[in-house]
Coordinates of C-alpha atoms and ligand atoms in Angstrom, one line a residue:
M1 CA 25.8 1.8 23.1
S2 CA 26.7 5.2 21.7
R3 CA 23.8 7.2 20.1
K4 CA 25.5 6.8 16.7
N5 CA 25.2 3.0 16.9
E6 CA 21.7 3.0 18.5
N7 CA 20.1 1.5 15.4
Q8 CA 23.0 -0.7 14.4
C9 CA 21.9 -3.8 12.6
D10 CA 22.9 -6.6 10.4
L11 CA 20.4 -6.7 7.5
I12 CA 20.2 -10.0 5.6
M13 CA 18.4 -9.8 2.4
F14 CA 17.0 -13.0 0.7
G15 CA 16.2 -12.4 -3.0
A16 CA 18.7 -9.6 -3.1
L17 CA 19.1 -9.7 -6.9
G18 CA 15.3 -9.9 -7.5
D19 CA 13.1 -7.2 -8.9
L20 CA 11.9 -5.7 -5.7
A21 CA 15.3 -5.6 -4.0
Q22 CA 17.0 -3.9 -7.0
R23 CA 14.2 -1.5 -7.9
K24 CA 13.1 -0.5 -4.4
L25 CA 15.1 -1.9 -1.4
F26 CA 18.6 -1.0 -2.4
P27 CA 17.6 2.4 -3.6
A28 CA 15.9 2.9 -0.3
L29 CA 19.0 1.9 1.6
Y30 CA 21.0 4.3 -0.6
Q31 CA 18.7 7.1 0.5
L32 CA 19.1 6.1 4.2
E33 CA 22.8 6.2 3.7
A34 CA 22.6 9.6 2.1
A35 CA 20.5 10.9 5.0
G36 CA 23.1 9.7 7.5
L37 CA 20.6 7.4 9.1
L38 CA 22.6 4.1 8.9
A39 CA 24.6 3.4 12.0
P40 CA 28.4 3.3 11.2
K41 CA 28.6 -0.4 11.9
T42 CA 25.4 -1.5 10.1
R43 CA 26.1 -4.2 7.5
I44 CA 24.1 -5.8 4.7
L45 CA 24.3 -9.3 3.4
A46 CA 22.9 -9.9 0.0
L47 CA 21.7 -13.5 -0.6
A48 CA 21.0 -15.0 -4.0
R49 CA 21.9 -18.1 -5.9
Q50 CA 23.9 -16.5 -8.6
D51 CA 27.6 -17.5 -8.8
L52 CA 29.1 -14.2 -7.7
D53 CA 31.6 -12.9 -5.1
T54 CA 31.1 -9.7 -3.1
D55 CA 32.9 -7.6 -5.7
G56 CA 30.8 -9.0 -8.5
A57 CA 27.6 -8.4 -6.5
R58 CA 28.6 -4.9 -5.7
D59 CA 29.2 -4.1 -9.4
Q60 CA 25.8 -5.5 -10.2
L61 CA 24.1 -3.5 -7.4
S62 CA 26.0 -0.4 -8.3
A63 CA 24.7 -0.5 -11.9
K64 CA 21.1 -1.0 -10.7
L65 CA 21.4 1.8 -8.2
K66 CA 22.5 4.1 -10.9
E67 CA 19.5 3.0 -12.9
H68 CA 16.9 3.4 -10.1
V69 CA 18.1 6.4 -8.0
K70 CA 17.3 9.7 -9.7
S71 CA 20.5 11.1 -11.3
A72 CA 20.1 14.4 -9.4
E73 CA 20.2 12.4 -6.2
M74 CA 23.1 10.1 -7.1
D75 CA 26.4 10.9 -5.3
E76 CA 29.4 8.7 -5.9
K77 CA 30.6 9.1 -2.3
V78 CA 27.3 7.9 -0.9
L79 CA 27.3 5.1 -3.5
A80 CA 30.7 4.0 -2.4
R81 CA 29.7 4.1 1.3
I82 CA 26.6 2.0 0.8
L83 CA 28.4 -0.5 -1.4
S84 CA 31.1 -0.9 1.2
R85 CA 28.5 -2.1 3.7
I86 CA 27.3 -4.9 1.4
D87 CA 28.7 -8.5 1.4
Y88 CA 27.4 -11.2 -0.9
L89 CA 26.7 -14.9 -0.1
K90 CA 25.7 -17.4 -2.7
L91 CA 22.9 -19.4 -1.1
D92 CA 20.1 -21.7 -2.2
F93 CA 17.3 -20.9 0.2
A94 CA 16.2 -24.6 0.2
T95 CA 19.7 -26.0 1.1
T96 CA 20.1 -26.0 4.9
D97 CA 23.9 -26.5 4.8
D98 CA 24.3 -23.2 2.9
Y99 CA 23.0 -21.3 5.9
V100 CA 26.3 -22.1 7.8
G101 CA 28.0 -19.3 5.8
L102 CA 25.3 -17.0 6.9
R103 CA 25.8 -17.8 10.6
Q104 CA 29.5 -17.3 10.2
W105 CA 28.9 -13.9 8.7
R106 CA 26.6 -12.9 11.5
E107 CA 29.1 -14.1 14.2
S108 CA 31.5 -11.3 13.1
G109 CA 28.9 -8.5 13.4
G110 CA 26.5 -7.0 16.0
G111 CA 23.3 -5.1 16.6
A112 CA 19.8 -6.3 15.8
L113 CA 19.5 -8.9 13.1
I114 CA 16.9 -8.1 10.4
V115 CA 15.9 -10.7 7.9
Y116 CA 14.2 -9.3 4.8
M117 CA 12.4 -12.0 2.7
A118 CA 12.2 -10.4 -0.7
T119 CA 11.1 -13.7 -2.2
P120 CA 7.9 -15.4 -3.2
P121 CA 5.8 -16.0 0.0
A122 CA 5.8 -19.7 -0.6
L123 CA 9.4 -19.7 0.5
Y124 CA 8.9 -17.9 3.9
G125 CA 8.3 -21.0 5.9
M126 CA 11.2 -22.9 4.5
I127 CA 13.6 -20.0 5.0
A128 CA 12.4 -19.5 8.6
R129 CA 12.9 -23.2 9.4
N130 CA 16.4 -23.2 7.9
L131 CA 17.4 -20.1 9.8
K132 CA 16.2 -21.7 13.0
Q133 CA 17.8 -25.1 12.4
T134 CA 21.2 -23.5 11.7
D135 CA 21.0 -21.2 14.8
C136 CA 21.1 -18.0 12.8
I137 CA 18.4 -16.3 14.7
D138 CA 17.3 -15.4 18.2
A139 CA 14.4 -13.9 20.0
A140 CA 15.5 -10.4 19.0
T141 CA 15.6 -11.1 15.3
R142 CA 13.2 -9.0 13.2
V143 CA 11.7 -10.5 10.0
V144 CA 10.3 -8.5 7.2
V145 CA 7.9 -10.2 4.8
E146 CA 6.3 -9.0 1.7
K147 CA 2.7 -9.1 0.4
P148 CA 0.8 -11.1 -0.7
I149 CA 0.5 -13.2 2.5
G150 CA -1.4 -16.0 0.8
H151 CA -4.0 -16.2 -2.0
D152 CA -6.9 -16.5 0.4
L153 CA -7.7 -16.9 4.1
E154 CA -6.6 -20.6 4.2
S155 CA -3.3 -20.1 2.5
S156 CA -2.6 -17.0 4.5
H157 CA -3.2 -19.0 7.7
E158 CA -0.7 -21.6 6.4
I159 CA 2.0 -19.0 5.8
N160 CA 1.3 -17.2 9.1
D161 CA 1.4 -20.5 10.9
Q162 CA 4.8 -21.4 9.3
L163 CA 6.2 -18.1 10.4
A164 CA 4.7 -18.4 13.9
E165 CA 6.5 -21.7 14.4
V166 CA 9.7 -19.8 14.4
F167 CA 9.0 -16.2 15.3
N168 CA 6.7 -14.4 17.7
E169 CA 4.3 -11.8 16.4
N170 CA 6.4 -9.0 17.8
Q171 CA 9.2 -10.1 15.5
L172 CA 7.2 -10.0 12.3
F173 CA 7.1 -6.9 10.1
R174 CA 4.5 -7.6 7.4
I175 CA 4.9 -5.0 4.6
D176 CA 2.0 -3.1 3.0
H177 CA 4.1 -0.4 1.3
Y178 CA 1.1 2.0 1.2
L179 CA 1.6 2.4 5.0
G180 CA 5.1 3.7 4.3
K181 CA 3.9 6.5 2.0
E182 CA 4.1 9.9 3.7
T183 CA 0.6 11.0 2.6
V184 CA -0.9 7.8 4.0
Q185 CA 0.7 8.4 7.4
N186 CA -0.6 11.9 7.1
L187 CA -4.1 10.5 7.3
I188 CA -3.4 9.7 11.0
A189 CA -2.1 13.3 11.6
L190 CA -5.0 14.8 9.7
R191 CA -7.6 12.9 11.6
F192 CA -6.2 12.9 15.1
A193 CA -4.3 16.1 15.3
N194 CA -7.1 18.3 14.0
N195 CA -10.1 18.4 16.4
L196 CA -11.9 20.3 13.6
F197 CA -12.3 17.1 11.7
A198 CA -12.5 14.7 14.6
S199 CA -15.9 16.1 15.6
Q200 CA -17.3 15.8 12.0
W201 CA -15.9 12.4 11.2
N202 CA -19.1 10.3 11.4
Q203 CA -22.5 9.5 9.8
D204 CA -24.0 12.7 11.2
H205 CA -21.7 14.8 9.0
I206 CA -20.3 12.7 6.2
S207 CA -22.5 11.4 3.4
H208 CA -20.1 9.2 1.6
V209 CA -16.4 8.5 0.9
E210 CA -14.6 7.8 -2.3
I211 CA -11.2 6.0 -2.6
T212 CA -9.6 5.9 -6.0
V213 CA -6.3 4.2 -6.7
A214 CA -5.7 4.4 -10.4
E215 CA -2.6 3.1 -12.1
S216 CA -1.6 4.0 -15.6
V217 CA 0.7 1.0 -15.9
G218 CA -0.5 -2.3 -17.2
I219 CA 1.0 -5.7 -16.2
E220 CA 4.7 -4.8 -16.6
G221 CA 5.9 -8.3 -17.4
R222 CA 4.2 -9.8 -14.3
W223 CA 1.3 -11.5 -16.2
G224 CA 2.0 -14.9 -14.6
Y225 CA 1.7 -13.6 -11.1
F226 CA -1.1 -11.1 -11.8
D227 CA -3.4 -13.5 -13.6
Q228 CA -3.4 -15.7 -10.4
A229 CA -4.2 -12.7 -8.3
G230 CA -6.3 -10.0 -10.1
Q231 CA -6.9 -6.5 -8.8
M232 CA -9.0 -7.7 -5.9
R233 CA -6.2 -9.7 -4.3
D234 CA -3.3 -7.6 -5.6
M235 CA -4.6 -4.2 -4.5
I236 CA -7.9 -4.3 -2.6
Q237 CA -7.1 -7.0 0.0
N238 CA -4.2 -5.0 1.2
H239 CA -3.6 -1.3 0.1
L240 CA -7.2 -0.2 -0.4
L241 CA -8.5 -1.9 2.8
Q242 CA -5.7 -0.3 4.7
L243 CA -6.7 3.1 3.4
L244 CA -10.3 2.4 4.3
C245 CA -9.2 1.4 7.8
L246 CA -7.2 4.5 8.3
I247 CA -10.2 6.7 7.2
A248 CA -12.8 4.7 9.2
M249 CA -11.1 3.6 12.4
D250 CA -11.9 5.1 15.8
P251 CA -9.2 7.2 17.4
P252 CA -6.5 5.0 18.9
S253 CA -5.5 5.8 22.5
D254 CA -1.9 6.4 21.4
L255 CA 0.4 5.9 18.5
S256 CA 1.7 2.4 19.5
A257 CA 1.5 -0.3 16.9
D258 CA -1.1 -2.3 18.8
S259 CA -3.4 0.6 19.6
I260 CA -3.6 1.5 15.9
R261 CA -3.9 -2.1 14.7
D262 CA -6.6 -2.9 17.2
E263 CA -8.7 0.0 15.7
K264 CA -8.1 -1.1 12.2
V265 CA -9.1 -4.7 13.0
K266 CA -12.5 -3.4 14.4
V267 CA -13.2 -1.8 11.0
L268 CA -12.3 -4.9 9.1
K269 CA -14.6 -7.0 11.3
A270 CA -17.4 -4.5 10.8
L271 CA -17.3 -4.6 6.9
R272 CA -20.6 -5.8 5.6
P273 CA -20.3 -8.9 3.4
I274 CA -21.2 -8.3 -0.3
T275 CA -23.7 -11.2 -0.4
P276 CA -24.9 -12.7 -3.6
D277 CA -28.0 -10.4 -3.7
L278 CA -25.7 -7.4 -3.6
V279 CA -23.1 -8.4 -6.2
E280 CA -25.1 -6.8 -9.0
T281 CA -25.4 -3.4 -7.3
H282 CA -22.2 -3.3 -5.1
L283 CA -19.5 -4.6 -7.4
V284 CA -18.0 -4.2 -10.8
R285 CA -15.1 -6.1 -12.3
G286 CA -13.3 -5.0 -15.4
Q287 CA -10.6 -6.1 -17.8
Y288 CA -8.8 -3.7 -20.1
T289 CA -8.7 -4.1 -23.8
A290 CA -6.4 -2.4 -26.3
G291 CA -6.3 1.4 -26.0
T292 CA -3.7 4.1 -25.2
A293 CA -1.3 5.0 -22.5
A294 CA 0.5 8.4 -22.5
G295 CA -0.8 8.9 -26.1
K296 CA 0.6 5.7 -27.4
P297 CA -1.3 2.5 -28.4
V298 CA -1.0 -0.3 -25.9
P299 CA -2.3 -3.9 -26.0
G300 CA -5.2 -5.3 -24.1
Y301 CA -4.7 -7.5 -21.0
L302 CA -5.2 -10.7 -23.1
E303 CA -2.6 -9.6 -25.6
E304 CA 0.1 -8.8 -23.1
E305 CA 3.3 -10.9 -23.1
D306 CA 2.8 -14.4 -21.6
A307 CA -1.0 -13.9 -21.6
V308 CA -3.3 -16.9 -21.7
R309 CA -6.3 -16.6 -24.0
G310 CA -9.7 -16.4 -22.3
S311 CA -8.5 -15.3 -18.8
T312 CA -11.3 -13.7 -16.9
T313 CA -9.0 -12.1 -14.3
E314 CA -10.0 -8.6 -13.4
T315 CA -7.7 -5.6 -13.8
F316 CA -10.3 -3.2 -12.4
V317 CA -12.6 -3.3 -9.4
A318 CA -15.2 -0.8 -8.2
L319 CA -17.2 -1.6 -5.2
K320 CA -19.5 -0.1 -2.6
A321 CA -18.3 -1.0 0.9
E322 CA -20.4 -0.5 4.0
I323 CA -19.3 -0.5 7.6
S324 CA -21.8 -1.8 10.1
N325 CA -21.1 0.3 13.1
W326 CA -22.4 3.3 15.0
R327 CA -20.0 5.8 13.3
W328 CA -20.5 4.7 9.7
S329 CA -24.0 3.3 9.4
G330 CA -25.5 4.5 6.2
V331 CA -22.2 6.0 4.8
P332 CA -21.1 4.1 1.7
F333 CA -17.4 3.9 0.8
Y334 CA -17.1 3.8 -3.0
I335 CA -13.8 2.2 -3.9
R336 CA -12.2 1.8 -7.3
T337 CA -8.8 0.7 -8.5
G338 CA -7.5 -0.4 -11.9
K339 CA -4.6 -0.9 -14.2
R340 CA -4.2 1.1 -17.5
M341 CA -6.3 4.0 -16.3
P342 CA -5.7 7.5 -17.8
E343 CA -3.2 8.5 -15.1
K344 CA -1.6 7.4 -11.9
L345 CA -3.8 8.9 -9.2
S346 CA -4.6 7.9 -5.6
Q347 CA -7.0 10.1 -3.8
I348 CA -9.6 10.0 -1.1
I349 CA -12.6 12.3 -1.1
I350 CA -14.7 12.9 2.0
H351 CA -18.1 14.2 1.0
F352 CA -19.7 16.1 3.9
K353 CA -23.5 16.4 4.2
P354 CA -25.1 19.8 3.4
A355 CA -26.2 22.2 6.2
P356 CA -29.5 21.1 7.7
H357 CA -31.3 24.3 6.5
Y358 CA -30.4 25.9 3.2
I359 CA -31.0 29.7 2.8
F360 CA -29.2 30.6 -0.5
D361 CA -30.2 30.5 -4.2
P362 CA -32.0 27.2 -4.8
D363 CA -30.2 26.9 -8.2
Q364 CA -26.9 26.6 -6.3
K365 CA -28.0 23.9 -3.8
H366 CA -25.9 21.3 -5.6
L367 CA -22.8 23.2 -4.5
A368 CA -23.6 23.0 -0.8
N369 CA -21.6 19.9 0.2
N370 CA -18.1 20.5 1.5
K371 CA -15.5 18.1 0.3
L372 CA -12.1 17.2 1.6
I373 CA -9.9 16.0 -1.1
I374 CA -6.8 14.1 0.1
R375 CA -4.3 13.6 -2.7
L376 CA -2.1 10.6 -1.9
Q377 CA 0.0 10.6 -5.1
P378 CA 1.2 12.3 -7.2
D379 CA 0.9 16.0 -6.4
E380 CA 0.6 15.1 -2.7
G381 CA -1.6 17.4 -0.7
M382 CA -5.1 18.2 0.3
A383 CA -7.9 20.6 -0.5
L384 CA -11.0 21.5 1.5
Q385 CA -13.7 22.7 -0.8
I386 CA -15.7 25.4 0.9
L387 CA -18.4 27.9 -0.1
T388 CA -17.8 31.6 0.0
K389 CA -19.8 34.6 -1.3
D390 CA -19.0 35.5 -4.9
Q391 CA -17.1 38.9 -5.1
G392 CA -18.8 42.0 -6.5
L393 CA -21.8 44.3 -6.0
D394 CA -23.8 42.6 -8.7
K395 CA -23.4 39.1 -7.2
G396 CA -25.8 39.5 -4.3
M397 CA -25.4 36.4 -2.1
R398 CA -24.3 34.1 -5.0
L399 CA -22.1 31.4 -3.7
R400 CA -18.8 30.3 -5.1
Q401 CA -16.9 27.0 -4.4
G402 CA -13.2 27.2 -3.9
P403 CA -10.4 25.2 -2.2
L404 CA -8.4 25.8 0.9
E405 CA -5.4 24.3 -0.6
L406 CA -2.3 22.6 0.8
T407 CA 0.2 21.3 -1.7
F408 CA 3.0 19.7 0.1
S409 CA 5.7 20.4 -2.5
E410 CA 4.9 24.1 -2.3
T411 CA 4.4 24.4 1.5
F412 CA 7.4 22.2 2.5
K413 CA 9.6 23.4 -0.3
H414 CA 12.9 21.8 0.6
A415 CA 11.5 18.6 2.1
R416 CA 12.1 15.6 -0.2
I417 CA 9.2 13.1 0.0
P418 CA 10.8 9.8 0.9
D419 CA 9.8 6.6 -0.9
A420 CA 7.6 4.2 1.2
Y421 CA 10.4 1.6 1.4
E422 CA 12.8 4.1 3.0
R423 CA 10.4 4.8 5.8
L424 CA 9.6 1.1 6.2
L425 CA 13.2 0.0 6.4
W426 CA 14.0 2.8 8.8
E427 CA 11.2 1.9 11.1
T428 CA 12.3 -1.7 11.0
M429 CA 15.8 -0.7 12.0
K430 CA 14.2 1.2 14.9
G431 CA 12.0 -1.8 15.8
N432 CA 8.7 0.1 15.3
Q433 CA 5.9 -2.1 14.1
Y434 CA 3.2 0.6 13.8
L435 CA 3.5 0.8 10.0
F436 CA 3.3 -3.0 9.6
V437 CA 0.4 -5.3 9.4
R438 CA -0.5 -7.6 12.2
R439 CA -1.6 -11.2 11.5
D440 CA -5.3 -10.6 12.4
E441 CA -5.5 -7.6 10.0
V442 CA -4.3 -9.8 7.1
E443 CA -6.7 -12.5 8.0
Y444 CA -9.8 -10.4 8.5
A445 CA -9.0 -8.7 5.2
W446 CA -8.9 -12.1 3.5
R447 CA -12.1 -13.2 5.2
W448 CA -14.0 -10.3 3.6
V449 CA -12.2 -10.5 0.2
D450 CA -12.8 -14.3 0.1
Q451 CA -16.5 -13.9 0.5
V452 CA -16.7 -11.2 -2.2
I453 CA -14.7 -13.4 -4.6
S454 CA -16.7 -16.5 -3.9
N455 CA -20.0 -14.6 -4.4
W456 CA -18.9 -13.0 -7.7
E457 CA -17.7 -16.5 -8.9
E458 CA -21.2 -17.8 -8.1
H459 CA -22.6 -15.0 -10.1
A460 CA -20.4 -16.1 -13.0
S461 CA -20.5 -13.0 -15.0
P462 CA -17.2 -12.2 -16.9
P463 CA -15.4 -8.9 -16.2
K464 CA -16.7 -5.9 -18.2
R465 CA -14.4 -4.6 -20.8
Y466 CA -12.8 -1.1 -20.7
A467 CA -10.4 0.4 -23.2
A468 CA -6.9 1.1 -21.8
G469 CA -6.7 4.8 -21.0
T470 CA -10.2 5.1 -19.7
W471 CA -11.6 5.3 -16.2
G472 CA -13.0 1.7 -16.2
P473 CA -16.2 0.0 -17.4
V474 CA -19.3 2.2 -17.8
A475 CA -20.9 0.0 -15.1
S476 CA -18.6 1.5 -12.5
I477 CA -20.2 4.9 -13.2
A478 CA -23.6 3.3 -12.8
L479 CA -22.5 1.8 -9.5
I480 CA -22.3 5.3 -7.9
T481 CA -24.9 7.2 -10.0
R482 CA -27.5 4.7 -8.9
D483 CA -27.2 6.3 -5.5
G484 CA -27.5 9.8 -7.0
R485 CA -23.8 10.5 -6.8
S486 CA -20.8 10.6 -9.1
W487 CA -17.0 10.0 -9.0
Y488 CA -15.1 13.1 -8.2
E489 CA -13.5 14.0 -11.6
D490 CA -11.6 17.1 -10.7
A491 CA -8.3 15.2 -11.2
Ligands
NDP501 N1 8.5 -6.6 -7.5 C1 7.6 -5.7 -7.0 O1 7.3 -4.6 -7.5 C2 6.8 -6.2 -5.8 C3 7.1 -7.4 -5.2 N2 6.4 -7.7 -4.1 C4 6.7 -9.0 -3.4 O2 8.1 -9.1 -3.1 C5 8.6 -10.4 -3.2 C6 9.7 -10.5 -4.2 O3 9.2 -10.1 -5.4 P1 10.1 -9.9 -6.7 O4 11.4 -9.2 -6.3 O5 9.3 -9.2 -7.7 O6 10.4 -11.4 -7.2 P2 11.7 -11.9 -8.0 O7 11.3 -13.2 -8.5 O8 12.2 -10.9 -8.9 O9 12.8 -12.1 -6.9 C7 12.8 -13.2 -6.0 C8 14.3 -13.6 -6.0 O10 14.3 -14.8 -5.1 C9 15.2 -15.7 -5.7 N3 15.0 -17.1 -5.4 C10 13.9 -17.8 -5.5 N4 14.0 -19.0 -5.1 C11 15.3 -19.1 -4.6 C12 16.1 -20.1 -4.0 N5 15.6 -21.4 -3.8 N6 17.4 -19.9 -3.7 C13 17.9 -18.7 -4.0 N7 17.2 -17.6 -4.5 C14 15.9 -17.9 -4.8 C15 15.1 -15.5 -7.2 O11 16.3 -15.9 -7.8 P3 16.4 -16.4 -9.3 O12 16.3 -15.1 -10.1 O13 17.7 -17.0 -9.3 O14 15.2 -17.3 -9.5 C16 14.8 -14.0 -7.3 O15 16.0 -13.3 -7.5 C17 7.3 -11.2 -3.5 O16 6.8 -11.7 -2.3 C18 6.4 -10.2 -4.2 O17 5.1 -10.6 -4.1 C19 5.5 -6.9 -3.5 C20 5.1 -5.7 -4.1 C21 5.8 -5.3 -5.3
LIG502 O1 1.6 -3.8 -4.5 C1 1.4 -3.4 -5.6 O2 1.4 -2.1 -5.7 C2 1.7 -1.5 -7.0 C3 1.2 0.0 -6.9 O3 2.0 0.6 -6.0 P1 2.3 2.2 -6.1 O4 3.1 2.5 -5.0 O5 2.9 2.4 -7.5 O6 0.9 2.9 -6.1 C4 0.9 -2.3 -8.1 O7 1.2 -1.8 -9.4 C5 1.2 -3.7 -8.0 O8 0.5 -4.4 -9.0 C6 0.9 -4.3 -6.7 O9 1.5 -5.6 -6.5

């Protein structure tokens, strides 16, 4: 095969007219086209149950692409090229006979077959069975599935079992879109390409770690889905535990998918359960009430469209996680995530321990902890807070804290930061699984989350209220100040 066609594929997209596909997946394919990364013969088949032909579907997708690709990045020639790759097939996912059209389409193409299931997870098993029954797939087919894989350990087992009846694990690409973010992948480079940090990355040198993933948005018309999930299942079970794993894992022996995933699994297995006696001190759940977002009044969670009165679903979680292993014994990981917070901000702060013997002004002792601030989004970059001597004859040996700063947009001026889905689709086309989640990762994450949820349910205390536009319930501040620490607020 010529180099140009090396990553040639036929991409079949179930749920092609749904929200995720239109907002994220087709814009990502547009960007891959713009970057010249799609092989000349790569084709895309959009599947949905709307009564459209290919021209009608292309018109609809074109309008959505214009809406979701930044106008400065929209180029009519690129648009025409990506649209020309797209065919449309009306198909009811539940009707086996409909898949015959899909097989016929595939017979006229070539390259790897990628099946993207941008549908509710309850449909994955049925789609997989229908694909198999109608001979649409083979042992080289790759399948991309979205989160959430289940609602708990038991249901995730069921979904994974249904997929495993048809596909091998090396065919399954389970998405956690945080793993596609450039800055999240950068955690691997930061930790394992810089020996400076490698030698400090343990309980001898780190006192605690903070992970904050704050969202300014509320429920965005997804109340029905979100109320069944809550922030614990929607964000912690996947994105935040993945971030924790990347920070806490041991060095993998290489960059292969299984080396990285083996190390992440060890972290998940070592997470200390939040047992009933710890719920009070290690966990805070919150739910937002009316407040403000970007200076405008916004309703509370229970007043959102489609809301059901009296729901006790949490829109905020703060917790103290502990990892029972040699490297992290005694180092708490304080994690918080919530909707309707003052701004969109994802960051990780590594707090280093002070030097063993302090010789400077006792009044400045509180400054003596170095911090590494990793800004995942927005304003991607990192800063290492270090202490230097304050300038001037009159300053003696007064200390001053300041950052060694790396802001990606300034340092890599011309490099556009790709959206997570661009990276994930591109890796799927290349057949690389390292940014995708293996079955045991999903299940160990559920195992830990399930016990947290069942223990808080036993505790039966309702979520604490916080006004939209604030950093969560006051109790989340107490969770960390109880240990003589505070959330890093230099946002
Ligand atoms: N949207 C997002 O931002 C995110 C979504 N996800 C995940 O992505 C997946 C898709 O989500 P999303 O796009 O929001 O969901 P949508 O409901 O918007 O899209 C799903 C699509 O599947 C179609 N569909 C459902 N059943 C059938 C059927 N029997 N035959 C044909 N078409 C069918 C629906 O068609 P119709 O409209 O006709 O019902 C709909 O267009 C889910 O797993 C979700 O959890 C994950 C992270 C973020
Ligand atoms: O998976 C999800 O992620 C988004 C947050 O993603 P981000 O890339 O904008 O940080 C969250 O809003 C959504 O509820 C959840 O399902």
